[in-house]
PDB file of C-alpha atoms and ligand atoms in Angstrom:
ATOM      1  CA  UNK A  20      -6.167 -14.811 -27.625  1.00  0.00           C
ATOM      2  CA  UNK A  21      -4.186 -12.348 -29.686  1.00  0.00           C
ATOM      3  CA  UNK A  22      -0.513 -12.070 -29.209  1.00  0.00           C
ATOM      4  CA  UNK A  23       0.353  -9.554 -26.565  1.00  0.00           C
ATOM      5  CA  UNK A  24       2.675  -6.560 -27.389  1.00  0.00           C
ATOM      6  CA  UNK A  25       5.302  -7.996 -25.250  1.00  0.00           C
ATOM      7  CA  UNK A  26       5.770 -11.379 -23.699  1.00  0.00           C
ATOM      8  CA  UNK A  27       8.423 -12.300 -21.320  1.00  0.00           C
ATOM      9  CA  UNK A  28       9.003 -15.688 -19.832  1.00  0.00           C
ATOM     10  CA  UNK A  29      11.621 -16.621 -17.362  1.00  0.00           C
ATOM     11  CA  UNK A  30      13.918 -13.670 -17.726  1.00  0.00           C
ATOM     12  CA  UNK A  31      17.076 -14.024 -15.890  1.00  0.00           C
ATOM     13  CA  UNK A  32      19.990 -11.476 -15.334  1.00  0.00           C
ATOM     14  CA  UNK A  33      23.074 -11.800 -13.763  1.00  0.00           C
ATOM     15  CA  UNK A  34      26.472 -10.053 -13.388  1.00  0.00           C
ATOM     16  CA  UNK A  35      29.178 -12.807 -13.445  1.00  0.00           C
ATOM     17  CA  UNK A  36      31.627 -10.656 -11.123  1.00  0.00           C
ATOM     18  CA  UNK A  37      29.177 -10.399  -8.291  1.00  0.00           C
ATOM     19  CA  UNK A  38      30.443 -13.946  -6.673  1.00  0.00           C
ATOM     20  CA  UNK A  39      27.811 -15.805  -4.833  1.00  0.00           C
ATOM     21  CA  UNK A  40      25.294 -13.190  -5.126  1.00  0.00           C
ATOM     22  CA  UNK A  41      23.350 -15.095  -7.831  1.00  0.00           C
ATOM     23  CA  UNK A  42      20.901 -13.380 -10.365  1.00  0.00           C
ATOM     24  CA  UNK A  43      19.689  -9.950  -9.816  1.00  0.00           C
ATOM     25  CA  UNK A  44      16.645 -10.873 -12.084  1.00  0.00           C
ATOM     26  CA  UNK A  45      15.196 -14.174 -11.685  1.00  0.00           C
ATOM     27  CA  UNK A  46      12.598 -15.962 -13.596  1.00  0.00           C
ATOM     28  CA  UNK A  47      10.483 -13.027 -14.464  1.00  0.00           C
ATOM     29  CA  UNK A  48       7.637 -13.647 -16.512  1.00  0.00           C
ATOM     30  CA  UNK A  49       4.765 -11.134 -17.467  1.00  0.00           C
ATOM     31  CA  UNK A  50       2.864  -9.877 -20.667  1.00  0.00           C
ATOM     32  CA  UNK A  51       1.823  -6.369 -21.769  1.00  0.00           C
ATOM     33  CA  UNK A  52      -0.826  -5.632 -24.124  1.00  0.00           C
ATOM     34  CA  UNK A  53      -2.432  -2.219 -24.684  1.00  0.00           C
ATOM     35  CA  UNK A  54      -2.616  -1.259 -21.159  1.00  0.00           C
ATOM     36  CA  UNK A  55      -0.561   0.320 -18.251  1.00  0.00           C
ATOM     37  CA  UNK A  56       1.292  -2.224 -16.281  1.00  0.00           C
ATOM     38  CA  UNK A  57       3.303  -0.856 -13.405  1.00  0.00           C
ATOM     39  CA  UNK A  58       6.322  -2.427 -12.083  1.00  0.00           C
ATOM     40  CA  UNK A  59       6.902  -1.445  -8.257  1.00  0.00           C
ATOM     41  CA  UNK A  60       9.312  -2.456  -5.686  1.00  0.00           C
ATOM     42  CA  UNK A  61      12.048  -1.142  -3.562  1.00  0.00           C
ATOM     43  CA  UNK A  62      15.362   0.053  -4.933  1.00  0.00           C
ATOM     44  CA  UNK A  63      17.474  -2.747  -6.257  1.00  0.00           C
ATOM     45  CA  UNK A  64      14.580  -5.078  -6.724  1.00  0.00           C
ATOM     46  CA  UNK A  65      15.519  -5.363 -10.464  1.00  0.00           C
ATOM     47  CA  UNK A  66      12.732  -3.008 -12.009  1.00  0.00           C
ATOM     48  CA  UNK A  67      15.134  -1.186 -14.144  1.00  0.00           C
ATOM     49  CA  UNK A  68      17.065  -3.987 -15.481  1.00  0.00           C
ATOM     50  CA  UNK A  69      14.088  -5.481 -16.616  1.00  0.00           C
ATOM     51  CA  UNK A  70      12.995  -2.490 -18.546  1.00  0.00           C
ATOM     52  CA  UNK A  71      16.402  -2.537 -20.014  1.00  0.00           C
ATOM     53  CA  UNK A  72      16.412  -6.134 -21.165  1.00  0.00           C
ATOM     54  CA  UNK A  73      13.271  -5.223 -23.233  1.00  0.00           C
ATOM     55  CA  UNK A  74      15.004  -2.528 -25.046  1.00  0.00           C
ATOM     56  CA  UNK A  75      18.289  -4.647 -25.631  1.00  0.00           C
ATOM     57  CA  UNK A  76      20.176  -1.975 -23.267  1.00  0.00           C
ATOM     58  CA  UNK A  77      21.645  -4.013 -20.498  1.00  0.00           C
ATOM     59  CA  UNK A  78      25.208  -3.322 -19.270  1.00  0.00           C
ATOM     60  CA  UNK A  79      27.690  -5.275 -21.427  1.00  0.00           C
ATOM     61  CA  UNK A  80      28.749  -7.497 -18.642  1.00  0.00           C
ATOM     62  CA  UNK A  81      25.189  -8.556 -17.738  1.00  0.00           C
ATOM     63  CA  UNK A  82      24.270 -12.066 -18.715  1.00  0.00           C
ATOM     64  CA  UNK A  83      20.774 -12.718 -19.682  1.00  0.00           C
ATOM     65  CA  UNK A  84      18.602 -15.775 -20.265  1.00  0.00           C
ATOM     66  CA  UNK A  85      14.923 -15.718 -21.267  1.00  0.00           C
ATOM     67  CA  UNK A  86      12.676 -18.650 -22.491  1.00  0.00           C
ATOM     68  CA  UNK A  87      10.612 -15.939 -24.350  1.00  0.00           C
ATOM     69  CA  UNK A  88      11.314 -12.324 -24.987  1.00  0.00           C
ATOM     70  CA  UNK A  89       9.068 -11.311 -27.846  1.00  0.00           C
ATOM     71  CA  UNK A  90       7.747  -8.013 -28.935  1.00  0.00           C
ATOM     72  CA  UNK A  91       4.656  -8.016 -31.516  1.00  0.00           C
ATOM     73  CA  UNK A  92       5.481 -11.715 -32.086  1.00  0.00           C
ATOM     74  CA  UNK A  93       9.119 -10.940 -32.896  1.00  0.00           C
ATOM     75  CA  UNK A  94      11.896 -13.056 -31.092  1.00  0.00           C
ATOM     76  CA  UNK A  95      13.981 -10.334 -29.297  1.00  0.00           C
ATOM     77  CA  UNK A  96      16.413 -12.922 -28.186  1.00  0.00           C
ATOM     78  CA  UNK A  97      17.810 -13.382 -31.702  1.00  0.00           C
ATOM     79  CA  UNK A  98      17.734  -9.907 -32.763  1.00  0.00           C
ATOM     80  CA  UNK A  99      20.950  -8.610 -34.412  1.00  0.00           C
ATOM     81  CA  UNK A 100      22.267  -5.279 -33.305  1.00  0.00           C
ATOM     82  CA  UNK A 101      20.870  -3.548 -36.519  1.00  0.00           C
ATOM     83  CA  UNK A 102      17.411  -4.783 -35.800  1.00  0.00           C
ATOM     84  CA  UNK A 103      17.573  -3.594 -32.115  1.00  0.00           C
ATOM     85  CA  UNK A 104      18.545  -0.242 -33.232  1.00  0.00           C
ATOM     86  CA  UNK A 105      15.459  -0.170 -35.731  1.00  0.00           C
ATOM     87  CA  UNK A 106      13.024  -1.183 -33.020  1.00  0.00           C
ATOM     88  CA  UNK A 107      14.407   1.230 -30.118  1.00  0.00           C
ATOM     89  CA  UNK A 108      12.958   4.771 -30.632  1.00  0.00           C
ATOM     90  CA  UNK A 109      10.706   3.553 -33.270  1.00  0.00           C
ATOM     91  CA  UNK A 110       8.593   0.677 -31.764  1.00  0.00           C
ATOM     92  CA  UNK A 111       9.859   0.595 -28.177  1.00  0.00           C
ATOM     93  CA  UNK A 112      10.650   3.844 -26.528  1.00  0.00           C
ATOM     94  CA  UNK A 113      12.136   4.318 -22.872  1.00  0.00           C
ATOM     95  CA  UNK A 114      11.683   7.424 -20.994  1.00  0.00           C
ATOM     96  CA  UNK A 115      14.175   7.925 -17.995  1.00  0.00           C
ATOM     97  CA  UNK A 116      14.007   9.925 -15.023  1.00  0.00           C
ATOM     98  CA  UNK A 117      15.825  12.901 -15.740  1.00  0.00           C
ATOM     99  CA  UNK A 118      15.912  14.886 -19.096  1.00  0.00           C
ATOM    100  CA  UNK A 119      19.263  16.230 -18.157  1.00  0.00           C
ATOM    101  CA  UNK A 120      20.653  13.010 -19.211  1.00  0.00           C
ATOM    102  CA  UNK A 121      18.542  12.286 -21.902  1.00  0.00           C
ATOM    103  CA  UNK A 122      18.474  15.481 -23.856  1.00  0.00           C
ATOM    104  CA  UNK A 123      21.647  16.617 -25.670  1.00  0.00           C
ATOM    105  CA  UNK A 124      22.562  20.107 -24.485  1.00  0.00           C
ATOM    106  CA  UNK A 125      24.068  21.227 -27.478  1.00  0.00           C
ATOM    107  CA  UNK A 126      21.278  20.394 -29.993  1.00  0.00           C
ATOM    108  CA  UNK A 127      17.939  22.296 -30.158  1.00  0.00           C
ATOM    109  CA  UNK A 128      14.855  20.592 -28.755  1.00  0.00           C
ATOM    110  CA  UNK A 129      13.084  20.327 -32.078  1.00  0.00           C
ATOM    111  CA  UNK A 130      16.047  18.529 -33.607  1.00  0.00           C
ATOM    112  CA  UNK A 131      15.838  16.115 -30.989  1.00  0.00           C
ATOM    113  CA  UNK A 132      12.036  15.650 -31.225  1.00  0.00           C
ATOM    114  CA  UNK A 133      12.370  14.937 -34.874  1.00  0.00           C
ATOM    115  CA  UNK A 134      15.268  12.493 -34.409  1.00  0.00           C
ATOM    116  CA  UNK A 135      13.359   9.257 -34.770  1.00  0.00           C
ATOM    117  CA  UNK A 136      11.587  10.605 -37.754  1.00  0.00           C
ATOM    118  CA  UNK A 137      14.839  11.431 -39.424  1.00  0.00           C
ATOM    119  CA  UNK A 138      16.114   7.971 -38.499  1.00  0.00           C
ATOM    120  CA  UNK A 139      13.088   5.759 -39.203  1.00  0.00           C
ATOM    121  CA  UNK A 140      10.953   7.724 -41.821  1.00  0.00           C
ATOM    122  CA  UNK A 141      11.403   9.012 -45.089  1.00  0.00           C
ATOM    123  CA  UNK A 142       9.504  12.302 -44.345  1.00  0.00           C
ATOM    124  CA  UNK A 143      10.684  15.766 -45.513  1.00  0.00           C
ATOM    125  CA  UNK A 144      12.154  18.245 -43.355  1.00  0.00           C
ATOM    126  CA  UNK A 145       9.084  20.190 -43.402  1.00  0.00           C
ATOM    127  CA  UNK A 146       6.699  17.266 -42.647  1.00  0.00           C
ATOM    128  CA  UNK A 147       9.069  16.426 -39.659  1.00  0.00           C
ATOM    129  CA  UNK A 148       8.875  19.863 -38.360  1.00  0.00           C
ATOM    130  CA  UNK A 149       5.173  19.934 -38.611  1.00  0.00           C
ATOM    131  CA  UNK A 150       4.763  16.682 -36.756  1.00  0.00           C
ATOM    132  CA  UNK A 151       7.320  17.905 -34.114  1.00  0.00           C
ATOM    133  CA  UNK A 152       5.149  20.920 -33.488  1.00  0.00           C
ATOM    134  CA  UNK A 153       2.033  19.101 -33.352  1.00  0.00           C
ATOM    135  CA  UNK A 154       3.592  16.784 -30.822  1.00  0.00           C
ATOM    136  CA  UNK A 155       5.090  19.627 -28.769  1.00  0.00           C
ATOM    137  CA  UNK A 156       1.663  21.203 -28.611  1.00  0.00           C
ATOM    138  CA  UNK A 157       0.268  17.712 -27.794  1.00  0.00           C
ATOM    139  CA  UNK A 158       2.360  17.394 -24.604  1.00  0.00           C
ATOM    140  CA  UNK A 159       1.182  20.696 -23.472  1.00  0.00           C
ATOM    141  CA  UNK A 160       3.298  23.495 -24.792  1.00  0.00           C
ATOM    142  CA  UNK A 161       1.316  26.607 -25.779  1.00  0.00           C
ATOM    143  CA  UNK A 162       4.389  27.865 -27.698  1.00  0.00           C
ATOM    144  CA  UNK A 163       5.693  24.904 -29.717  1.00  0.00           C
ATOM    145  CA  UNK A 164       7.680  27.009 -32.047  1.00  0.00           C
ATOM    146  CA  UNK A 165       9.616  28.756 -29.449  1.00  0.00           C
ATOM    147  CA  UNK A 166      10.424  25.367 -27.540  1.00  0.00           C
ATOM    148  CA  UNK A 167      11.236  23.822 -31.031  1.00  0.00           C
ATOM    149  CA  UNK A 168      13.960  26.383 -31.263  1.00  0.00           C
ATOM    150  CA  UNK A 169      15.183  26.254 -27.796  1.00  0.00           C
ATOM    151  CA  UNK A 170      18.016  24.492 -26.226  1.00  0.00           C
ATOM    152  CA  UNK A 171      17.372  22.209 -23.359  1.00  0.00           C
ATOM    153  CA  UNK A 172      19.003  24.562 -20.738  1.00  0.00           C
ATOM    154  CA  UNK A 173      16.376  27.024 -21.608  1.00  0.00           C
ATOM    155  CA  UNK A 174      13.669  24.737 -20.391  1.00  0.00           C
ATOM    156  CA  UNK A 175      12.529  23.936 -16.952  1.00  0.00           C
ATOM    157  CA  UNK A 176      12.738  20.415 -15.564  1.00  0.00           C
ATOM    158  CA  UNK A 177       9.138  19.771 -16.266  1.00  0.00           C
ATOM    159  CA  UNK A 178       9.274  21.300 -19.686  1.00  0.00           C
ATOM    160  CA  UNK A 179      12.421  19.008 -20.573  1.00  0.00           C
ATOM    161  CA  UNK A 180      10.701  16.031 -19.470  1.00  0.00           C
ATOM    162  CA  UNK A 181       7.532  16.838 -21.528  1.00  0.00           C
ATOM    163  CA  UNK A 182       9.858  17.455 -24.611  1.00  0.00           C
ATOM    164  CA  UNK A 183      11.490  14.118 -23.966  1.00  0.00           C
ATOM    165  CA  UNK A 184       8.060  12.548 -23.940  1.00  0.00           C
ATOM    166  CA  UNK A 185       7.290  14.346 -27.276  1.00  0.00           C
ATOM    167  CA  UNK A 186      10.677  12.798 -28.782  1.00  0.00           C
ATOM    168  CA  UNK A 187       9.696   9.406 -27.495  1.00  0.00           C
ATOM    169  CA  UNK A 188       6.046   9.323 -28.851  1.00  0.00           C
ATOM    170  CA  UNK A 189       6.413  11.305 -32.161  1.00  0.00           C
ATOM    171  CA  UNK A 190       7.113   7.973 -34.300  1.00  0.00           C
ATOM    172  CA  UNK A 191       4.034   6.382 -32.329  1.00  0.00           C
ATOM    173  CA  UNK A 192       5.769   3.448 -30.676  1.00  0.00           C
ATOM    174  CA  UNK A 193       3.554   0.613 -29.520  1.00  0.00           C
ATOM    175  CA  UNK A 194       5.225   0.123 -26.318  1.00  0.00           C
ATOM    176  CA  UNK A 195       6.597   2.917 -23.791  1.00  0.00           C
ATOM    177  CA  UNK A 196       8.657   1.953 -20.769  1.00  0.00           C
ATOM    178  CA  UNK A 197       8.773   5.081 -18.401  1.00  0.00           C
ATOM    179  CA  UNK A 198      11.482   4.229 -15.739  1.00  0.00           C
ATOM    180  CA  UNK A 199      10.774   6.653 -12.834  1.00  0.00           C
ATOM    181  CA  UNK A 200       9.982   9.129 -15.583  1.00  0.00           C
ATOM    182  CA  UNK A 201       8.531  11.534 -13.284  1.00  0.00           C
ATOM    183  CA  UNK A 202      10.477  11.004 -10.043  1.00  0.00           C
ATOM    184  CA  UNK A 203      12.611  14.017 -10.147  1.00  0.00           C
ATOM    185  CA  UNK A 204       9.638  16.435 -10.730  1.00  0.00           C
ATOM    186  CA  UNK A 205       7.430  18.089  -8.188  1.00  0.00           C
ATOM    187  CA  UNK A 206       4.088  16.489  -7.359  1.00  0.00           C
ATOM    188  CA  UNK A 207       1.884  18.447  -9.401  1.00  0.00           C
ATOM    189  CA  UNK A 208       4.108  18.172 -12.520  1.00  0.00           C
ATOM    190  CA  UNK A 209       4.338  14.419 -11.865  1.00  0.00           C
ATOM    191  CA  UNK A 210       0.567  14.134 -11.901  1.00  0.00           C
ATOM    192  CA  UNK A 211       0.303  16.092 -15.190  1.00  0.00           C
ATOM    193  CA  UNK A 212       2.765  14.021 -17.089  1.00  0.00           C
ATOM    194  CA  UNK A 213       1.375  10.871 -15.753  1.00  0.00           C
ATOM    195  CA  UNK A 214      -2.114  12.056 -17.050  1.00  0.00           C
ATOM    196  CA  UNK A 215      -0.431  13.033 -20.222  1.00  0.00           C
ATOM    197  CA  UNK A 216       1.322   9.551 -20.464  1.00  0.00           C
ATOM    198  CA  UNK A 217      -1.935   7.661 -19.490  1.00  0.00           C
ATOM    199  CA  UNK A 218      -3.938   9.924 -21.995  1.00  0.00           C
ATOM    200  CA  UNK A 219      -1.556   9.104 -24.896  1.00  0.00           C
ATOM    201  CA  UNK A 220      -1.250   5.480 -24.072  1.00  0.00           C
ATOM    202  CA  UNK A 221      -5.296   4.960 -24.508  1.00  0.00           C
ATOM    203  CA  UNK A 222      -5.364   7.265 -27.446  1.00  0.00           C
ATOM    204  CA  UNK A 223      -2.621   5.578 -29.387  1.00  0.00           C
ATOM    205  CA  UNK A 224      -3.470   2.023 -28.342  1.00  0.00           C
ATOM    206  CA  UNK A 225      -0.140   1.869 -26.819  1.00  0.00           C
ATOM    207  CA  UNK A 226       1.230  -0.535 -23.955  1.00  0.00           C
ATOM    208  CA  UNK A 227       2.904   1.498 -20.982  1.00  0.00           C
ATOM    209  CA  UNK A 228       5.324  -0.085 -18.684  1.00  0.00           C
ATOM    210  CA  UNK A 229       5.412   2.186 -15.682  1.00  0.00           C
ATOM    211  CA  UNK A 230       8.189   1.344 -13.519  1.00  0.00           C
ATOM    212  CA  UNK A 231       7.839   3.501 -10.137  1.00  0.00           C
ATOM    213  CA  UNK A 232       8.101   3.411  -6.570  1.00  0.00           C
ATOM    214  CA  UNK A 233       5.187   5.711  -6.076  1.00  0.00           C
ATOM    215  CA  UNK A 234       2.425   3.216  -5.188  1.00  0.00           C
ATOM    216  CA  UNK A 235      -0.137   6.205  -4.695  1.00  0.00           C
ATOM    217  CA  UNK A 236       0.426   7.126  -8.416  1.00  0.00           C
ATOM    218  CA  UNK A 237       0.447   3.619  -9.583  1.00  0.00           C
ATOM    219  CA  UNK A 238      -2.913   2.839  -8.164  1.00  0.00           C
ATOM    220  CA  UNK A 239      -4.192   5.990  -9.780  1.00  0.00           C
ATOM    221  CA  UNK A 240      -2.822   5.566 -13.196  1.00  0.00           C
ATOM    222  CA  UNK A 241      -1.984   1.762 -13.878  1.00  0.00           C
ATOM    223  CA  UNK A 242      -4.392  -1.171 -15.043  1.00  0.00           C
ATOM    224  CA  UNK A 243      -2.229  -3.869 -13.598  1.00  0.00           C
ATOM    225  CA  UNK A 244       0.632  -4.077 -11.084  1.00  0.00           C
ATOM    226  CA  UNK A 245       3.719  -6.290 -10.748  1.00  0.00           C
ATOM    227  CA  UNK A 246       5.274  -6.366  -7.533  1.00  0.00           C
ATOM    228  CA  UNK A 247       9.052  -7.222  -7.573  1.00  0.00           C
ATOM    229  CA  UNK A 248      11.318  -8.133  -4.583  1.00  0.00           C
ATOM    230  CA  UNK A 249      14.845  -9.160  -4.813  1.00  0.00           C
ATOM    231  CA  UNK A 250      14.715  -9.853  -8.461  1.00  0.00           C
ATOM    232  CA  UNK A 251      11.589 -11.892  -8.661  1.00  0.00           C
ATOM    233  CA  UNK A 252       7.696 -10.985  -9.192  1.00  0.00           C
ATOM    234  CA  UNK A 253       6.147 -11.789  -5.807  1.00  0.00           C
ATOM    235  CA  UNK A 254       2.677 -10.490  -6.375  1.00  0.00           C
ATOM    236  CA  UNK A 255       0.312  -9.389  -9.339  1.00  0.00           C
ATOM    237  CA  UNK A 256      -2.874  -7.594  -8.935  1.00  0.00           C
ATOM    238  CA  UNK A 257      -5.182  -5.045 -10.377  1.00  0.00           C
ATOM    239  CA  UNK A 258      -4.118  -1.508  -9.500  1.00  0.00           C
ATOM    240  CA  UNK A 259      -7.613  -0.851  -7.980  1.00  0.00           C
ATOM    241  CA  UNK A 260      -6.887  -3.858  -5.742  1.00  0.00           C
ATOM    242  CA  UNK A 261      -3.731  -2.290  -4.087  1.00  0.00           C
ATOM    243  CA  UNK A 262      -5.438  -0.743  -1.206  1.00  0.00           C
ATOM    244  CA  UNK A 263      -6.876  -4.163  -0.268  1.00  0.00           C
ATOM    245  CA  UNK A 264      -3.551  -6.042  -1.196  1.00  0.00           C
ATOM    246  CA  UNK A 265      -3.334  -9.427   0.625  1.00  0.00           C
ATOM    247  CA  UNK A 266       0.380 -10.271  -0.039  1.00  0.00           C
ATOM    248  CA  UNK A 267       2.306  -9.002   3.067  1.00  0.00           C
ATOM    249  CA  UNK A 268       5.062  -7.475   0.974  1.00  0.00           C
ATOM    250  CA  UNK A 269       2.549  -5.536  -1.327  1.00  0.00           C
ATOM    251  CA  UNK A 270       0.609  -4.568   1.774  1.00  0.00           C
ATOM    252  CA  UNK A 271       3.795  -3.303   3.376  1.00  0.00           C
ATOM    253  CA  UNK A 272       4.868  -1.435   0.324  1.00  0.00           C
ATOM    254  CA  UNK A 273       1.236   0.172   0.226  1.00  0.00           C
ATOM    255  CA  UNK A 274       1.554   1.201   3.934  1.00  0.00           C
ATOM    256  CA  UNK A 275       4.935   2.782   3.408  1.00  0.00           C
ATOM    257  CA  UNK A 276       3.760   5.019   0.617  1.00  0.00           C
ATOM    258  CA  UNK A 277       4.017   8.759   0.957  1.00  0.00           C
ATOM    259  CA  UNK A 278       0.755  10.688   1.214  1.00  0.00           C
ATOM    260  CA  UNK A 279      -0.451  14.112   2.153  1.00  0.00           C
ATOM    261  CA  UNK A 280      -1.121  12.825   5.628  1.00  0.00           C
ATOM    262  CA  UNK A 281       2.412  11.359   6.129  1.00  0.00           C
ATOM    263  CA  UNK A 282       4.344  14.063   4.607  1.00  0.00           C
ATOM    264  CA  UNK A 283       6.944  15.503   6.600  1.00  0.00           C
ATOM    265  CA  UNK A 284       6.933  12.535   9.169  1.00  0.00           C
ATOM    266  CA  UNK A 285       9.305   9.508   9.021  1.00  0.00           C
ATOM    267  CA  UNK A 286       7.853   6.887   6.752  1.00  0.00           C
ATOM    268  CA  UNK A 287       8.097   3.295   8.096  1.00  0.00           C
ATOM    269  CA  UNK A 288      10.371   1.234   5.913  1.00  0.00           C
ATOM    270  CA  UNK A 289       9.251  -2.119   4.319  1.00  0.00           C
ATOM    271  CA  UNK A 290      11.548  -3.851   6.553  1.00  0.00           C
ATOM    272  CA  UNK A 291       9.881  -2.426   9.692  1.00  0.00           C
ATOM    273  CA  UNK A 292       6.538  -3.500   8.193  1.00  0.00           C
ATOM    274  CA  UNK A 293       7.821  -7.039   7.569  1.00  0.00           C
ATOM    275  CA  UNK A 294       9.105  -7.665  11.081  1.00  0.00           C
ATOM    276  CA  UNK A 295       7.182 -10.557  12.416  1.00  0.00           C
TER     277      UNK A 295
HETATM  278  N1  LIG B  17      26.038  -2.816 -13.943  1.00  0.00           N
HETATM  279  C1  LIG B  17      25.664  -3.383 -12.949  1.00  0.00           C
HETATM  280  N2  LIG B  17      26.542  -4.417 -12.287  1.00  0.00           N
HETATM  281  C2  LIG B  17      26.328  -4.927 -11.350  1.00  0.00           C
HETATM  282  N3  LIG B  17      25.307  -5.114 -10.652  1.00  0.00           N
HETATM  283  C3  LIG B  17      24.201  -4.231 -11.081  1.00  0.00           C
HETATM  284  C4  LIG B  17      24.385  -3.548 -12.196  1.00  0.00           C
HETATM  285  N4  LIG B  17      23.223  -2.740 -12.499  1.00  0.00           N
HETATM  286  C5  LIG B  17      22.276  -3.188 -11.498  1.00  0.00           C
HETATM  287  N5  LIG B  17      22.873  -4.052 -10.557  1.00  0.00           N
HETATM  288  C6  LIG B  17      22.281  -4.618  -9.518  1.00  0.00           C
HETATM  289  O1  LIG B  17      21.108  -5.189 -10.113  1.00  0.00           O
HETATM  290  C7  LIG B  17      20.151  -5.156  -8.867  1.00  0.00           C
HETATM  291  C8  LIG B  17      18.848  -4.360  -9.446  1.00  0.00           C
HETATM  292  O2  LIG B  17      19.120  -3.120 -10.098  1.00  0.00           O
HETATM  293  P1  LIG B  17      17.985  -2.264 -10.786  1.00  0.00           P
HETATM  294  O3  LIG B  17      17.191  -3.060 -11.850  1.00  0.00           O
HETATM  295  O4  LIG B  17      18.652  -1.206 -11.272  1.00  0.00           O
HETATM  296  O5  LIG B  17      16.862  -2.203  -9.535  1.00  0.00           O
HETATM  297  P2  LIG B  17      15.773  -1.070  -9.429  1.00  0.00           P
HETATM  298  O6  LIG B  17      15.604  -0.390 -10.669  1.00  0.00           O
HETATM  299  O7  LIG B  17      14.633  -1.924  -9.017  1.00  0.00           O
HETATM  300  O8  LIG B  17      16.342  -0.004  -8.429  1.00  0.00           O
HETATM  301  C9  LIG B  17      20.638  -4.061  -7.929  1.00  0.00           C
HETATM  302  O9  LIG B  17      20.856  -4.787  -6.601  1.00  0.00           O
HETATM  303  C10 LIG B  17      22.052  -3.575  -8.508  1.00  0.00           C
HETATM  304  O10 LIG B  17      22.988  -3.776  -7.345  1.00  0.00           O
HETATM  305 MG1  LIG B  18      15.646   1.544 -11.259  1.00  0.00          MG
END
């Protein structure tokens, strides 16, 4: 079989100061190819740290070990800082929850969308601008020129998130990590952005690691699902199998998912569902 885009074997992450707490990510192994792999699990289960480990962006105090952490066949565990910087934003991109924290408020959107081209290519200013405008239209802006010249505060949350996606995708990364990338948006916008991400993933032949607590959306947009609990992967299944999950924890998460029917009523927590 061809080498997957991303291969992780026995990833363990711990924080030395958390005495007696043990590792917060324990012996996690998975692969991602040109597909959408979702990572689901309750808050604190280790999803974000796993995503950050792939980007080499763990907090400095984190201690990481892995038997394999490789990207396109390259061993990330031995990568020097300069190579990480080259990889980030160019071959691997990360989209976080809130554009407010990801976009620089004092820099025009267009300049930020062009940033990775500036850092990683030798394109001229004019070529960068053309690519940025094309990418801004690709993520759904009818007026890319205006958005290009805007400051982040002039965009709504959903527009800001689309601008972020444009910035992340402009240099055609092969792997995109979206960590709760749509959680701060209203439902319709979430669906729009996930459709956009899903479409671009297929179109560009990328891999997408979709970190999400929304199982309804995962069922709709992902190919495969990894279920994390307390730092380990407890279940793996096709997204189409979520509704018929057999693992009790996966089933509990599925049953606790918000939906139109339960909207406005108290949701069962997973702990309730797991009681014998
Ligand atoms: N900087 C940190 N220092 C100490 N513990 C941390 C740090 N970041 C995360 N953790 C711990 O690691 C666990 C997993 O965190 P995280 O990956 O952010 O979970 P998730 O994204 O699934 O909600 C949590 O229990 C959290 O308390
Ligand atoms: Mg998280």
